[in-house]
PDB file of C-alpha atoms and ligand atoms in Angstrom:
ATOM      1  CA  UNK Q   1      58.707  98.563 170.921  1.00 97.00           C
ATOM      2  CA  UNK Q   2      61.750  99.976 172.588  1.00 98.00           C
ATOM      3  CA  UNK Q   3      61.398 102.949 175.048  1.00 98.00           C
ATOM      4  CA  UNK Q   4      65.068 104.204 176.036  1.00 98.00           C
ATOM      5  CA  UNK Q   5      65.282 107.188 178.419  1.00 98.00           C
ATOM      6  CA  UNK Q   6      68.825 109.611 177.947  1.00 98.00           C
ATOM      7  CA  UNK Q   7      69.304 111.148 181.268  1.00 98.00           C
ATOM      8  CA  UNK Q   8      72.394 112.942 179.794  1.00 98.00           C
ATOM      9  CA  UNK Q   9      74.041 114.843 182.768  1.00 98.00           C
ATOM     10  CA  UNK Q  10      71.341 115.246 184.935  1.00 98.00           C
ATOM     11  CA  UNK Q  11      70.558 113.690 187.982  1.00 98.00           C
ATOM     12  CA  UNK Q  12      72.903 112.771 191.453  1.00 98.00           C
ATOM     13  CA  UNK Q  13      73.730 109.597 192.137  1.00 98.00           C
ATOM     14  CA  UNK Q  14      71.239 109.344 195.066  1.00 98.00           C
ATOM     15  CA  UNK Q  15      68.229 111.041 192.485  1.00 98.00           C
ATOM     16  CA  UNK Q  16      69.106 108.024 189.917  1.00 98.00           C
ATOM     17  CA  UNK Q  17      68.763 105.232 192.349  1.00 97.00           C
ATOM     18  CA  UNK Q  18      65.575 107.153 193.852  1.00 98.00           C
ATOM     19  CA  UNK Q  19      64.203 107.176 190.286  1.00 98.00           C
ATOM     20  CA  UNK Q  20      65.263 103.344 189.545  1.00 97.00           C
ATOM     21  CA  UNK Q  21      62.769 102.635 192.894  1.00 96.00           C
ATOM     22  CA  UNK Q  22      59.951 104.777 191.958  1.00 97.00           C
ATOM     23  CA  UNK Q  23      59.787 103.559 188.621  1.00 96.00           C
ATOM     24  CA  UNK Q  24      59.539 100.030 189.715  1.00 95.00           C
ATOM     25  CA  UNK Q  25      56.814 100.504 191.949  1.00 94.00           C
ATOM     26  CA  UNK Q  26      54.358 102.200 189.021  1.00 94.00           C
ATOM     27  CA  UNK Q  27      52.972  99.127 186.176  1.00 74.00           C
ATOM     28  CA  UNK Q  28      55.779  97.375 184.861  1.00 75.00           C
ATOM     29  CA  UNK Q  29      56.255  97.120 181.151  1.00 82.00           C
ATOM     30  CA  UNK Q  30      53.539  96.775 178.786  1.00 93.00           C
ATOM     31  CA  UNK Q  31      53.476  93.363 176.987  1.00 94.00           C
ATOM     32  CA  UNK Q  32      55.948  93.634 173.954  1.00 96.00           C
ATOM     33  CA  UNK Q  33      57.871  96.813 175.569  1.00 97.00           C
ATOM     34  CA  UNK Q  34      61.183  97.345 176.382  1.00 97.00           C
ATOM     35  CA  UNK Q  35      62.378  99.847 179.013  1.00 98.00           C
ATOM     36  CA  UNK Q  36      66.164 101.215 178.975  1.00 98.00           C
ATOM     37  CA  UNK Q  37      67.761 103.997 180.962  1.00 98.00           C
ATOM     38  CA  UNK Q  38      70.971 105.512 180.094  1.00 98.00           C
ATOM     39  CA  UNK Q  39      72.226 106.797 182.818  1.00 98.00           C
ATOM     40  CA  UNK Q  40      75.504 108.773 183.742  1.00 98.00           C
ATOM     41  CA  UNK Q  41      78.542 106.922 183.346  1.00 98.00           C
ATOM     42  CA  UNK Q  42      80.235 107.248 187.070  1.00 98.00           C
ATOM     43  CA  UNK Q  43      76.705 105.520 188.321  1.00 98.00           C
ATOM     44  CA  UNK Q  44      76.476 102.761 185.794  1.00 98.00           C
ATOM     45  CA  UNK Q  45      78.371  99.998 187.913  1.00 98.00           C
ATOM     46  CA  UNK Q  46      76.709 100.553 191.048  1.00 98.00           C
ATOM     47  CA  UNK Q  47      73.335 100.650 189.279  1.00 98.00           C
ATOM     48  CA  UNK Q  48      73.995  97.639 186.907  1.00 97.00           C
ATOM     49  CA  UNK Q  49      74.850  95.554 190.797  1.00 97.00           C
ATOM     50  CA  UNK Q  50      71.035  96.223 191.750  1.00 96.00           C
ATOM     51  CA  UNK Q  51      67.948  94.660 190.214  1.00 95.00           C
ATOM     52  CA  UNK Q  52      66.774  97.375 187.991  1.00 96.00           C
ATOM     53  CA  UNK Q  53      63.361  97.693 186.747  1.00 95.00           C
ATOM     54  CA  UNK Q  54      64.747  98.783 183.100  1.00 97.00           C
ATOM     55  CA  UNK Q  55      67.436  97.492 180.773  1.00 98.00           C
ATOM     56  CA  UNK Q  56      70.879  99.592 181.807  1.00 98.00           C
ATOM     57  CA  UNK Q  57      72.408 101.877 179.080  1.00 98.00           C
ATOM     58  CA  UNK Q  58      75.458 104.184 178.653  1.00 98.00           C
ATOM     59  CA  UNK Q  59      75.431 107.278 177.097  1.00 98.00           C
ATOM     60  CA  UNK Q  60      78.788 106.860 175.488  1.00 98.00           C
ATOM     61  CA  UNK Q  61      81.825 104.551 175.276  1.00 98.00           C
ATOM     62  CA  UNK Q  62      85.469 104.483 173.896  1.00 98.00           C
ATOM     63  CA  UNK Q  63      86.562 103.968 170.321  1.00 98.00           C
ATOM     64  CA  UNK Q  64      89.205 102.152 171.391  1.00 96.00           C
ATOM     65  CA  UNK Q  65      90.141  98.876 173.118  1.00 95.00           C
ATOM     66  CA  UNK Q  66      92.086  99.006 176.695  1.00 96.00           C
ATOM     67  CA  UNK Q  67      95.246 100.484 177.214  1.00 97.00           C
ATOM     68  CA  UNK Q  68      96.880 104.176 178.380  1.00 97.00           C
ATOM     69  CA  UNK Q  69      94.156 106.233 177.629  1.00 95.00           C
ATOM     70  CA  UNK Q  70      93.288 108.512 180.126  1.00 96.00           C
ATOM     71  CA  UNK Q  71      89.595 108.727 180.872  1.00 96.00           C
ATOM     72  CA  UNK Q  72      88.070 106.677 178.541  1.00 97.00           C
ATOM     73  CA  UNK Q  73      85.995 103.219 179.412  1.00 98.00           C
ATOM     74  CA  UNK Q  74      85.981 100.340 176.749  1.00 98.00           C
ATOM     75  CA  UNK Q  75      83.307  98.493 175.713  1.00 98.00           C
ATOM     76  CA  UNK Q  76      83.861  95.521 178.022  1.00 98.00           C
ATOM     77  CA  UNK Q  77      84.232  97.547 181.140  1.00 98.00           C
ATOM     78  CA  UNK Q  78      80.633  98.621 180.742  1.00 98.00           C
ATOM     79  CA  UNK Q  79      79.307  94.653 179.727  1.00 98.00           C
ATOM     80  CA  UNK Q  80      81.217  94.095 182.852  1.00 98.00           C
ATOM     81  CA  UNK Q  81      79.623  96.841 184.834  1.00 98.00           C
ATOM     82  CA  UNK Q  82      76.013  94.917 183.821  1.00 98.00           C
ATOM     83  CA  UNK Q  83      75.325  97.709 180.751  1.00 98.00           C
ATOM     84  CA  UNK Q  84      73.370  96.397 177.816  1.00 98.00           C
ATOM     85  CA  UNK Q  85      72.855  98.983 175.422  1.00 98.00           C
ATOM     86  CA  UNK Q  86      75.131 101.906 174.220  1.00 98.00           C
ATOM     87  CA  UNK Q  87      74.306 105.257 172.816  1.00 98.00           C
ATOM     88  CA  UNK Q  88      76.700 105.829 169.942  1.00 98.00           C
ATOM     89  CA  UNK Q  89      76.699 108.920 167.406  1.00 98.00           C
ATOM     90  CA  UNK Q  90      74.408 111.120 169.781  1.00 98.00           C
ATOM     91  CA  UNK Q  91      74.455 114.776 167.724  1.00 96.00           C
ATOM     92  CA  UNK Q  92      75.405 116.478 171.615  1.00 96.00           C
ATOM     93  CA  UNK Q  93      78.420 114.032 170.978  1.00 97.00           C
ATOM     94  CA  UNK Q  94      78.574 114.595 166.912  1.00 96.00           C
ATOM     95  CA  UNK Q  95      78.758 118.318 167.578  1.00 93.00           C
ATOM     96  CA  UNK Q  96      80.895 119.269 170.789  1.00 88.00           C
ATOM     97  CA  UNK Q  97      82.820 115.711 171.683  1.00 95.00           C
ATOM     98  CA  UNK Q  98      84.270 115.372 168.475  1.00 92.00           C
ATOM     99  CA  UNK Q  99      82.746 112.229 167.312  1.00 97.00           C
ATOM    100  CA  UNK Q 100      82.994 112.366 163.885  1.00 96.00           C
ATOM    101  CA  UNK Q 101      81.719 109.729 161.457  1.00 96.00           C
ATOM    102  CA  UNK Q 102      84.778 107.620 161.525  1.00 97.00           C
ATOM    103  CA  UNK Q 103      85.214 107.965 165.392  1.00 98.00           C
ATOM    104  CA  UNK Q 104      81.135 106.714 165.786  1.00 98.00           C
ATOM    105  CA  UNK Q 105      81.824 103.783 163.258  1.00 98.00           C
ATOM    106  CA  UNK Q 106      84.955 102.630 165.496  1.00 98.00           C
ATOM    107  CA  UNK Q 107      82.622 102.802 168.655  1.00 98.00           C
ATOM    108  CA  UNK Q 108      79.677 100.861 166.690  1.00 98.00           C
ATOM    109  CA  UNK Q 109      82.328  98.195 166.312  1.00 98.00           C
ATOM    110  CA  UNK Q 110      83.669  98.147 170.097  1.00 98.00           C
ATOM    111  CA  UNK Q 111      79.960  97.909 171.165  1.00 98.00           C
ATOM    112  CA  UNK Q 112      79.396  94.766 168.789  1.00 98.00           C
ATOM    113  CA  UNK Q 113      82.413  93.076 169.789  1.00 98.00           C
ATOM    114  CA  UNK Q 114      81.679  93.134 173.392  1.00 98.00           C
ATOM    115  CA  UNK Q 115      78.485  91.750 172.825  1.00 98.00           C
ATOM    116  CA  UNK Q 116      75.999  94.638 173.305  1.00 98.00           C
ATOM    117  CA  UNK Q 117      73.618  96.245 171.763  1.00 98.00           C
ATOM    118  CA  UNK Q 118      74.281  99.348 169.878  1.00 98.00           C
ATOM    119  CA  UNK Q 119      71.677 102.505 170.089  1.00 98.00           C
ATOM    120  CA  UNK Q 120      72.865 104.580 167.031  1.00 98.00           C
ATOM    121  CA  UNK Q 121      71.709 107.737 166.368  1.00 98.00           C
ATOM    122  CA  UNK Q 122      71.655 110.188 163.089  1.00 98.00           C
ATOM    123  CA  UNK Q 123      69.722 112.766 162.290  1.00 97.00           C
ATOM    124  CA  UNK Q 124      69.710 116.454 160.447  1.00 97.00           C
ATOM    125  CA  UNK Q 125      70.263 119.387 161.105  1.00 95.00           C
ATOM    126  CA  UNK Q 126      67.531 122.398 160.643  1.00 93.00           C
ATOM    127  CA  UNK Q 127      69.812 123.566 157.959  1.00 94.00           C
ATOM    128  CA  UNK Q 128      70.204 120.350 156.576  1.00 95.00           C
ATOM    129  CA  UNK Q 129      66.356 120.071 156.247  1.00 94.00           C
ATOM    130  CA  UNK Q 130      65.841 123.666 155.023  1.00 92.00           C
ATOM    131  CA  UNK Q 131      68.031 122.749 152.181  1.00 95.00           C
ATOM    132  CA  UNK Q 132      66.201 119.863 151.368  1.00 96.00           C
ATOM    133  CA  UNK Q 133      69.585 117.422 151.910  1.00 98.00           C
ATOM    134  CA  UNK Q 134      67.880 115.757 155.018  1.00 98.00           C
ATOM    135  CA  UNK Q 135      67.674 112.585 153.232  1.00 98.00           C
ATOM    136  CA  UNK Q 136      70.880 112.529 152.193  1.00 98.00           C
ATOM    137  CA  UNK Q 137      73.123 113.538 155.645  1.00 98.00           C
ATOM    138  CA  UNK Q 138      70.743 110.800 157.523  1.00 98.00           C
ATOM    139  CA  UNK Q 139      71.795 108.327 154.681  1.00 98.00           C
ATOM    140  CA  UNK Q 140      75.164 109.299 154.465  1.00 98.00           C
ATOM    141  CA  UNK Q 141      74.979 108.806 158.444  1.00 98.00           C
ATOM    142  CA  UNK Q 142      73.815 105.185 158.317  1.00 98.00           C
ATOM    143  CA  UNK Q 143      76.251 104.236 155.053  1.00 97.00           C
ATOM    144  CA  UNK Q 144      79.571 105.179 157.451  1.00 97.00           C
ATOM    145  CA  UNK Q 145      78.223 104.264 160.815  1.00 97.00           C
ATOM    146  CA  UNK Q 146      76.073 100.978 160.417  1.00 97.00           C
ATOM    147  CA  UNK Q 147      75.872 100.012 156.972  1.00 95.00           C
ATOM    148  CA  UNK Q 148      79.081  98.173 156.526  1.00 91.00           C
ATOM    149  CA  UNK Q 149      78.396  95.718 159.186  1.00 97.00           C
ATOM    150  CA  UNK Q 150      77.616  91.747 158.472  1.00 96.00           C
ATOM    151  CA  UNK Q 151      73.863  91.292 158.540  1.00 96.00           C
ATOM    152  CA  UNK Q 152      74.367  88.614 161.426  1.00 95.00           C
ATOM    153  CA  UNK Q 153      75.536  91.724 163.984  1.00 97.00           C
ATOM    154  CA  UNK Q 154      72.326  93.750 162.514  1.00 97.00           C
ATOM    155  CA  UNK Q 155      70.265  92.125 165.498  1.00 97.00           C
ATOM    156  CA  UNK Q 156      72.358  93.841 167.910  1.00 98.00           C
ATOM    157  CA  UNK Q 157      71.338  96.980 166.410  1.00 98.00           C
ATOM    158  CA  UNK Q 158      68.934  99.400 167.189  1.00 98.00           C
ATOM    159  CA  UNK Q 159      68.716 103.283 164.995  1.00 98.00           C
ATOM    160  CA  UNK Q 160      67.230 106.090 166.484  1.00 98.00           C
ATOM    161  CA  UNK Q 161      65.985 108.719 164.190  1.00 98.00           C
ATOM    162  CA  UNK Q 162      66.681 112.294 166.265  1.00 97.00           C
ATOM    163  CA  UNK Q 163      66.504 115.536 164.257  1.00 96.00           C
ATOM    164  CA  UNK Q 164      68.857 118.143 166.065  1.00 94.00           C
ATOM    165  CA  UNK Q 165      66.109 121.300 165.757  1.00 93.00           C
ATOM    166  CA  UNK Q 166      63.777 118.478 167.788  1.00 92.00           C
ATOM    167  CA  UNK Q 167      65.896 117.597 170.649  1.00 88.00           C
ATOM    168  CA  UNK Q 168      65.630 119.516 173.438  1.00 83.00           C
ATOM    169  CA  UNK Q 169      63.700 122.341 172.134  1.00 86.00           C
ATOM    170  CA  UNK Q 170      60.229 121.079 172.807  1.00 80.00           C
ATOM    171  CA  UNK Q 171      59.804 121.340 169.203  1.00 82.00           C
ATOM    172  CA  UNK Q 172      58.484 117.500 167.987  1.00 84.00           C
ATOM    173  CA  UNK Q 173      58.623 116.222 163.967  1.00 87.00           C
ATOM    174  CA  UNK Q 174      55.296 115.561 162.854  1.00 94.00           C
ATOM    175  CA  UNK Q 175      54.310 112.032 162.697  1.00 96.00           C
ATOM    176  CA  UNK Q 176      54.094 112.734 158.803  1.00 96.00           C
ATOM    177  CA  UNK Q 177      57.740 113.527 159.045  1.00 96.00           C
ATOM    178  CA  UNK Q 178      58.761 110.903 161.522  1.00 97.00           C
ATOM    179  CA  UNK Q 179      56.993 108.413 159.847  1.00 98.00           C
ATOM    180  CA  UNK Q 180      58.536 109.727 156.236  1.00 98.00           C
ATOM    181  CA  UNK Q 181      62.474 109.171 157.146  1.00 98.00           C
ATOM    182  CA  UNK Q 182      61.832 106.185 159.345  1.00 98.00           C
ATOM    183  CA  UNK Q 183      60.539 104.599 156.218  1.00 98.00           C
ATOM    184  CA  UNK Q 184      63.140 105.914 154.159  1.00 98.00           C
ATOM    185  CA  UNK Q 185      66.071 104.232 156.820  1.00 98.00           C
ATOM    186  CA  UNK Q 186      63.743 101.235 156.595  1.00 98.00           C
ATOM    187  CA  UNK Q 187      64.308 100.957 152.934  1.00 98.00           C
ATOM    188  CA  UNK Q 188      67.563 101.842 153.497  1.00 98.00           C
ATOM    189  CA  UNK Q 189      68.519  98.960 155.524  1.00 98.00           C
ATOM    190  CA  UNK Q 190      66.147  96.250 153.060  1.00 98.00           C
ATOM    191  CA  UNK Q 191      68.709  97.816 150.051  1.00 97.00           C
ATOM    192  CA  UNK Q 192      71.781  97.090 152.257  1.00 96.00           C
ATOM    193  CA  UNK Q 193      70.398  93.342 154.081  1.00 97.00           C
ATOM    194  CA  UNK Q 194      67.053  92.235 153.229  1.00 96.00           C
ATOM    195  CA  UNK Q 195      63.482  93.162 153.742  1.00 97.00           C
ATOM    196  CA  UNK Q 196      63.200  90.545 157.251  1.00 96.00           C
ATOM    197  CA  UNK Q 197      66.322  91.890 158.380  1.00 97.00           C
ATOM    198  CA  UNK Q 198      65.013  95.818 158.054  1.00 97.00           C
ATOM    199  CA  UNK Q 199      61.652  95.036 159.651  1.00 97.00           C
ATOM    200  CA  UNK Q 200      63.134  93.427 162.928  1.00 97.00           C
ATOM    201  CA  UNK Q 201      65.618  96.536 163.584  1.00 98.00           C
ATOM    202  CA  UNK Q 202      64.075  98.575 166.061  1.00 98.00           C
ATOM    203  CA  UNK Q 203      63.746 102.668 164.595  1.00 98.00           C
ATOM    204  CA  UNK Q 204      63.521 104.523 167.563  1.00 98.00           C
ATOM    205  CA  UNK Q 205      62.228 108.404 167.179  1.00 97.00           C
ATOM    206  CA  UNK Q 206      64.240 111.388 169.135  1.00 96.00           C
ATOM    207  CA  UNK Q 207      63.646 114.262 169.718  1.00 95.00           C
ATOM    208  CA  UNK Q 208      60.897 116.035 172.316  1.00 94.00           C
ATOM    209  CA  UNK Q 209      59.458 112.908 172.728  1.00 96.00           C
ATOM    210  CA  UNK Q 210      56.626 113.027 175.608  1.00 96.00           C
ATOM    211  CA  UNK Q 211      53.345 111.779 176.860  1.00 97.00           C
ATOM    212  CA  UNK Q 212      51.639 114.624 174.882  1.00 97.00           C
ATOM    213  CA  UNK Q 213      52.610 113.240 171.489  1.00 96.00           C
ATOM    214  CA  UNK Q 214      54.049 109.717 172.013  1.00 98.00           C
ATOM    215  CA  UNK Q 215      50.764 107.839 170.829  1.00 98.00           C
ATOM    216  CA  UNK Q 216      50.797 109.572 167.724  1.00 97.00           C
ATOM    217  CA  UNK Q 217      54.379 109.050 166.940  1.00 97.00           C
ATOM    218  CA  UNK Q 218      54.380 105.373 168.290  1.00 98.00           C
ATOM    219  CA  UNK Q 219      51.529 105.014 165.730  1.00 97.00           C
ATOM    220  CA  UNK Q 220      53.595 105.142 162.930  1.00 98.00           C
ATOM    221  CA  UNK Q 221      53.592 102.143 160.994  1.00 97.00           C
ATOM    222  CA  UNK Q 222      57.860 102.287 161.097  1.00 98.00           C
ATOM    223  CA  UNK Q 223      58.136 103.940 164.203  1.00 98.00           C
ATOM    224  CA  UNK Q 224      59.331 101.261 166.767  1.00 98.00           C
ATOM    225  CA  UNK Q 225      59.693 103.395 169.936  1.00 98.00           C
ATOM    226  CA  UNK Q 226      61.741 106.100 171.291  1.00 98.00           C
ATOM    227  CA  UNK Q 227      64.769 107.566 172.583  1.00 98.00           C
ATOM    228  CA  UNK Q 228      63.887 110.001 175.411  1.00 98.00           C
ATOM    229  CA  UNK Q 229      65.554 112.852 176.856  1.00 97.00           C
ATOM    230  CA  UNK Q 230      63.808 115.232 178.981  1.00 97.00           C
ATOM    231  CA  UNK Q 231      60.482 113.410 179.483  1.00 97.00           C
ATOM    232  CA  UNK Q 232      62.681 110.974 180.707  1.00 98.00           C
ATOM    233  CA  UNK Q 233      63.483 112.326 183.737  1.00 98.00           C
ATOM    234  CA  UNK Q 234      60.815 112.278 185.835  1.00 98.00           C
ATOM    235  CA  UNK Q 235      59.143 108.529 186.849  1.00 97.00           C
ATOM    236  CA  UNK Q 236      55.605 109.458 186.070  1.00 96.00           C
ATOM    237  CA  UNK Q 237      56.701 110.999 182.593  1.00 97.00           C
ATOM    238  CA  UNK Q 238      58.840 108.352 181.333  1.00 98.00           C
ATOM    239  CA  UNK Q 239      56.141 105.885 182.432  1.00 97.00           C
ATOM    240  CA  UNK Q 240      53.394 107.430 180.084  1.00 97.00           C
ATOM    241  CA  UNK Q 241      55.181 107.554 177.287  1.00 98.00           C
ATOM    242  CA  UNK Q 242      55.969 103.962 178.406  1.00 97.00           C
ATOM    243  CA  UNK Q 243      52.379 103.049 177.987  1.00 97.00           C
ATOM    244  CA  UNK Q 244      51.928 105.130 175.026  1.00 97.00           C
ATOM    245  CA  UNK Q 245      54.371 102.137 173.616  1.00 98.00           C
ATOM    246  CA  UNK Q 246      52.294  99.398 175.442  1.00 97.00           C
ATOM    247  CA  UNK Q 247      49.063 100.654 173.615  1.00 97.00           C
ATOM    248  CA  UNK Q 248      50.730 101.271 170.060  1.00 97.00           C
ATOM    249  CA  UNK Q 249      51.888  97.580 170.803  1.00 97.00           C
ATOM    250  CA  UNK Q 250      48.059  96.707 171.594  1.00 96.00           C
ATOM    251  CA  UNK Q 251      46.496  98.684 168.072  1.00 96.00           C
ATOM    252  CA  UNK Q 252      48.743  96.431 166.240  1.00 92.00           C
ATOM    253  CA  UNK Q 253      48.019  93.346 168.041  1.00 92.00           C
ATOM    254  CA  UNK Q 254      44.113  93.726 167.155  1.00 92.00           C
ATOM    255  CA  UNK Q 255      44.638  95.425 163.773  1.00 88.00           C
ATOM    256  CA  UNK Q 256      46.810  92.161 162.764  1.00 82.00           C
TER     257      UNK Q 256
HETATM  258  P1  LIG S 301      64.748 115.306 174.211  1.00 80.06           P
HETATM  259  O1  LIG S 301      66.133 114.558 173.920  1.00 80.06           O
HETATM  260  O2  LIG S 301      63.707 114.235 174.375  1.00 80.06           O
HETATM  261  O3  LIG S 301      64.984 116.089 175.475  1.00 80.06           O
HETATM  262  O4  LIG S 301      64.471 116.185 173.040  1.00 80.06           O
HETATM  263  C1  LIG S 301      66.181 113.434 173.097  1.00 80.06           C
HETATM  264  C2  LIG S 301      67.610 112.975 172.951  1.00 80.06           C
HETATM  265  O5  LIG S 301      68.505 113.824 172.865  1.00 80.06           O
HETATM  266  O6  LIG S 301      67.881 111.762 172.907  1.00 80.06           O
END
């Protein structure tokens, strides 16, 4: 299980390092749980120098390599900086940054290259599921950002399933429709690599994530975690939805 937290840009410098402290003093991780924070980009250096409690993510990164262009950071500046994981093809990005599907697939390949690990999102629009074509754009999502990579990068990769009318509006898929699409991106990924190689990539759910609902959508037999945004904000949030992993991790351990 994977929990990643997107701060997005919230938070002062001071209020992220405060965080990074508090959270280390409550339980650490759960047995088979991983913790990431994505943090803003102008903190990620001096955050990556400390000993964090949490694997260190960026929300974003260049589609390009180094060279004259103003305001971007490459891929290795941030594996130098002590980042881990990168957010790529986050819809706030899709929809007012201009990251098309072309500009995510470069940045899937930067993050690869420099030897991180690549958080990459998809996910429909309300329209897109009132029309029935949800399937299809999340497909269609996976085909030009991931799907075209060798199947010895796809452990390096991690997919996080957000529907857009979820995130941020408090309003949560079911865990019949989590559950439905994560399988569907699982099958996905056995048609395109194998069956092994599907069931070790980590499908993240997104989208008003919280303690309130985590243990039902961690429950999900292809539900492998989460990517967090709001609930991620606050220590004693994020850490409940934390151990809402730890305990899915647990069921499955005695179910086995
Ligand atoms: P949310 O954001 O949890 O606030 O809905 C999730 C995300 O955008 O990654």
């Amino acid at each position: 299980m994977l929990v990643a937290g997107n701060w997005k840009s919230n938070k002062s410098f001071n209020e992220s390092m405060e965080f990074a402290n508090a959270f280390a003093k409550l339980d650490a991780a759960p047995e088979g749980v991983e913790v990431m924070i994505a943090p803003p980009a102008p903190y990620l250096a001096a955050m990556g120098a400390t000993s964090l409690p949490f694997r260190l993510g960026s929300q974003n990164v260049s589609a390009t390599g180094p060279g004259a262009q103003t305001g971007e950071f490459t891929a290795d500046m941030l594996a130098g900086c002590g980042v881990q994981d990168v957010i790529v093809g986050h819809s706030e990005r899709r929809d007012g940054h201009g990251d098309d599907d072309e500009t995510v697939a470069e940045k899937v390949n930067r993050v690869l290259e420099a030897g991180l690990r690549v958080v990459f999102c998809c996910g429909e629009s309300l329209q897109d599921r009132q029309a029935d074509v949800h399937f299809d754009k999340v497909l269609r999502q996976l085909e030009s950002g991931i799907l075209h990579l060798p199947a010895a990068a796809m452990d390096r990769v991690v997919v996080a399933y957000e529907p857009i009318w979820a995130i941020g509006t408090g309003l949560t898929a079911t865990a019949e429709q989590a559950q439905e699409m994560h399988a569907a991106i699982r099958g996905w990924l056995a048609e395109g690599y194998d069956a092994e190689v599907a069931r070790a990539i980590p499908l993240l759910y997104g989208g008003s994530c919280k303690p309130a609902n985590a243990d039902e959508l961690f429950a999900c037999a292809d539900v492998d975690g989460g990517l967090i945004g709001g609930a991620s904000l606050d220590p004693e949030n994020f850490q409940a939805v934390v151990a809402a992993a730890g305990r899915a991790v647990a069921a499955e351990a005695s179910n086995a």
